[in-house]
Amino acid sequence: MASGPSQEVGFGQQGSVDWVAFGTTVPKFTIDILARIQGAGVQPFTYTAGLQLVTRFEIPERGLQRLDDAMKRLKYQSIASKLIYFGFGH
C-alpha cells in the first residue's frame, strides 16, 4: 500500500539565508583567483554564493574527524617524476 510523501528532512541542519544581505555582498577577488575560477568554467557569483552558504554550516567534531579520515584514504597518482600530484592531501 502506497503512503503519502514523507515529512522527514534528510538534512539535519536547517537555517535561513539573509538574501538581502547576500545581494549586497561585494566579493573581493585577486586577479589570480578570478583567472582560476574562470579557467574552471565557474562563474564568480556561483563561487561567492557557495562561500556564503557554507559559512552557515557547523560540522560537529565527529563529522570533522570522519571527513579527515575520508580525505586521508583518498588515493593519488603522481606523474612527471612526482612533480605533479592529483588527489587530496599531498
Coordinates of C-alpha atoms in Angstrom, one line a residue, residues 27-28 30 52 55 60 83 85:
P27 CA 33.2 39.8 -3.1
K28 CA 36.9 40.6 -3.2
T30 CA 42.5 38.8 -6.8
Q52 CA 28.2 32.4 1.7
T55 CA 29.6 29.7 6.3
P60 CA 30.4 18.7 14.7
L83 CA 56.3 16.9 -9.8
Y85 CA 50.1 15.2 -7.8

